[in-house]
């Protein structure tokens, strides 16, 4: 039964990710006075791509063809760890938050290798930039996560969320710092403005798009889907750790339905905030990103210190 | 010093690459551990009670070594030098975790000390596995292409498929990706660091998470470094004639040895509890303590502290990965009409992509070089050859990049100068005159007689 719900939750994760992307796009279009596509447009795009014949460069090796499947599976595994509608599921016990970060690293490793595989300058450029940014983002992310795990004294996400639920609404300075740090990292890691622009195809600015330039057809669909999943994952992480109210603690259909509604509502609000931020902020130069991520790290560190100084029990 | 700790590590990247690859493998994988063995024997066995201050010293030295090692490794275009620098990094990680173990031991938490000790020894074991694998792989590349400069390699994945497979496993282990052995020991290291809440000292409680974040940075940089190694060596288009003409290693023994190491890397990553229970026996002898709850340690799970705090189950994760991968693979490949079409690489419509247009080692690491610019002594020169009527047209551009360790000018060269100066001072008394020497002997004799009387 528990396993069934875990599988259901992961499936929901995968199924809802394009919807979030569509909603985000709609919000952005509305803010920028453009005519918005339907929220279902990402599904149509994915369907179109899977039905097309993929074209692969003659220089590519087996790694290039297998990489999308590896990236997609690694992202799904990361998603299965994060509680979406219910806590205390068996999948979240099989891996904790550090393993989740490890899955992201796994996906990124293969994405960067695939970028280098074809032997063009674009791919190398994207890989180099992506690895640089992610290696700066990872300590900042872990710093924010450590603040939470030290408060809850567990690295298991499900237990951490239960802990926050038990404590009730308490204003903790460490959580506020950690929240902001995690938001900054999430924006950097999912390749949104101001770090990367998912819609750009200008050579000098693209990071993620440069790596996947040679992909087409179902391979491209998988990679796009994986990046939508990653966006949703960060959103759920932020929503459920810092505002976990509504998540199901028992496995009755009522509680699960309520949990689903709660998370959809939270994500919709988060997407609106992200859309406003993306509309207001301009993209940064690549070599300003270090300052941005350094700031995120500092926030995480402040959260950690304020936990130790102000909140620790002794 | 034998362990190659920053800043006295400079001999290591000079010495290890010169040896034949199988010897360098032993040097990096095994000989460095001798220093570690001595340290552990001394600190945990010979000394009765180790002070936690020494643990802090080890933690800081280890952090500096880990970060320094990987940053220097990143800038090396020579494959074996890079691997040698990466040994510095891994030894740094082991030192960090040993330092944590000492801190916990002296503060009265021997079970957590056992956890840190376990993480350190496990990482030492893993490092021996994947570093040997990578050095042997580098040897195979060198034998087939006569080249170790990764800027001259490329495209080997098609010429040497089996070598590339085992090398990929090595790269993934050393970048501590889940499902491989490097991840398990790093995970244990993080779990040790996250137990700081039990300590009373506030400074320690804030210092240790910062070093854990440094460990995260190290791991992420290592991943970037080995993406560079694998990507430039095996992927892309061959950058030189030698790598274009390379072919698979014929010697069965070479392939068998590396395949064995690679499968060990994978198996230890999936079933780490076998090795953990072995090391647990060591820590029970040395620290008289084992992991807190031995019952939660089974073949399926590792949960070092308790199930509520953290657990990791590689077999479950592996099965999940296989299911997810197979489902989407099967779903997408069901239609034979949509088979892959092979076409030339997109060249922006200009035509004529050459291997020289690919990213090189120095290009790949350029953003990191710029961000951490203070970590090296960088000498970057761009010279243009001018020609034409007004001497305005650029005929050729020469680019030279030299990157040096800070240890040389700041530690070794002053030391060398001082030793030379001292030798010159000593040289003054060597007049070459036999009478003076007899006088020295006489004075010495008198002094000695005076001392004993």
XYZ file of C-alpha atoms in Angstrom, chain A residues 50-51 53-63 65-66 69 72-73 77 93-96 98-99 102-103 105-106 109-110 112-113 116-122 124-125 127-128 131-132 135-136 138-139 142-143 146 149-150 153-156 159 213-214 218-219 222 285 287 290 297 301 304-305 307-308 312 314, chain B residues 157-158 165 168 171-172 175 177-178 183 187 190-191 194 196-200 205-206 209-210 212-213 216-217 220-221 223-224 227 230-231 235-237 301 308-313 316-317 320-321 324-325 328-329 332-333 338-346 348 353 357-359 363-364 366-368 370-372:
152
model
C 8.466 12.197 -28.926
C 6.740 11.574 -32.232
C 12.517 11.150 -35.631
C 15.646 12.082 -33.660
C 18.673 13.305 -35.586
C 22.051 12.484 -34.124
C 25.403 13.877 -35.159
C 27.830 11.558 -36.885
C 30.453 12.401 -34.276
C 28.265 11.271 -31.396
C 29.018 8.131 -29.419
C 26.703 5.799 -27.485
C 26.958 8.127 -24.499
C 22.209 8.602 -27.162
C 21.945 7.020 -23.708
C 17.525 8.304 -20.454
C 15.623 11.545 -16.915
C 15.839 8.506 -14.627
C 14.776 9.188 -8.599
C 13.544 6.367 3.585
C 15.658 4.731 0.891
C 17.536 7.944 0.245
C 17.932 11.216 2.076
C 22.239 14.321 0.408
C 21.459 11.453 -1.956
C 23.790 13.351 -5.504
C 21.135 12.459 -8.092
C 24.974 15.725 -9.668
C 24.534 12.432 -11.530
C 27.517 14.850 -14.973
C 25.944 13.103 -17.939
C 27.838 17.931 -19.334
C 29.451 14.870 -20.920
C 31.187 17.597 -24.862
C 30.463 14.517 -26.919
C 29.726 16.056 -30.270
C 32.879 18.125 -30.294
C 31.478 21.555 -31.023
C 32.455 24.732 -29.253
C 28.887 25.345 -28.054
C 31.945 22.600 -24.474
C 31.004 26.121 -23.532
C 29.324 22.149 -20.095
C 32.084 24.319 -18.738
C 29.822 22.720 -14.098
C 31.215 26.004 -12.800
C 29.992 23.620 -8.244
C 29.422 27.023 -6.662
C 26.185 23.014 -4.347
C 27.863 24.280 -1.156
C 23.960 22.128 1.266
C 24.491 24.973 3.726
C 22.140 21.571 6.716
C 18.533 19.107 8.922
C 20.310 20.291 12.047
C 18.329 16.492 13.497
C 17.679 14.270 10.509
C 18.684 14.351 6.866
C 15.594 12.415 5.883
C 11.129 13.235 8.939
C 21.879 22.144 -28.789
C 22.503 18.923 -30.702
C 12.562 12.096 -28.091
C 16.016 12.792 -26.649
C 13.384 13.700 -22.183
C 26.800 38.544 -16.733
C 31.062 36.425 -14.020
C 29.775 33.977 -8.438
C 26.178 30.817 0.508
C 25.927 30.381 6.604
C 23.422 28.033 10.222
C 25.063 30.438 12.660
C 20.585 28.297 14.435
C 23.672 27.564 16.509
C 20.222 25.359 19.711
C 21.928 24.455 25.065
C 35.377 6.365 -26.784
C 34.958 4.982 -30.283
C 33.831 2.157 -20.063
C 33.989 6.250 -16.961
C 35.464 9.039 -13.065
C 31.981 8.535 -11.662
C 33.189 12.414 -8.542
C 28.017 10.057 -7.797
C 25.350 7.880 -6.173
C 29.510 8.454 -2.801
C 27.794 10.382 2.489
C 28.538 14.290 5.707
C 26.573 12.271 8.258
C 26.007 16.744 10.700
C 27.783 18.348 15.586
C 24.702 19.208 17.592
C 25.896 16.907 20.347
C 28.999 19.015 20.977
C 29.074 21.625 23.721
C 29.549 23.588 16.225
C 29.871 26.402 13.714
C 29.333 22.697 9.167
C 31.514 25.210 7.340
C 31.213 20.277 5.533
C 30.270 22.947 3.014
C 30.582 19.872 -0.748
C 32.528 22.406 -2.805
C 31.367 19.511 -6.871
C 34.729 20.720 -8.190
C 32.874 16.349 -10.568
C 33.690 19.317 -12.817
C 33.849 15.788 -16.522
C 36.521 12.179 -19.470
C 34.948 14.659 -21.834
C 34.527 12.358 -26.222
C 34.515 14.822 -29.066
C 36.684 14.616 -32.137
C 20.368 -0.426 4.301
C 15.020 8.345 11.865
C 18.141 10.368 11.205
C 19.421 9.098 7.928
C 19.325 6.023 5.819
C 20.540 5.117 2.371
C 19.735 2.005 0.471
C 16.664 -0.036 -3.678
C 17.942 3.056 -5.472
C 14.407 2.236 -8.914
C 16.865 3.588 -11.461
C 12.618 4.212 -14.421
C 15.249 3.866 -17.152
C 11.021 5.296 -20.557
C 13.448 3.477 -22.859
C 10.106 5.660 -26.474
C 11.775 2.990 -28.556
C 11.422 6.515 -35.561
C 14.897 5.086 -35.660
C 17.752 7.506 -35.209
C 18.929 9.393 -38.271
C 22.639 10.167 -38.507
C 23.532 13.597 -39.818
C 26.508 15.953 -39.756
C 26.988 18.162 -36.721
C 25.320 21.536 -36.922
C 25.862 27.307 -37.753
C 34.129 22.374 -38.147
C 37.400 24.426 -32.481
C 36.610 22.162 -29.547
C 36.957 23.265 -25.986
C 39.128 26.729 -21.974
C 36.973 24.378 -19.950
C 38.545 29.218 -17.573
C 35.462 30.298 -15.520
C 36.780 28.510 -12.448
C 38.745 33.396 -13.057
C 36.590 32.900 -9.997
C 39.304 31.349 -7.817
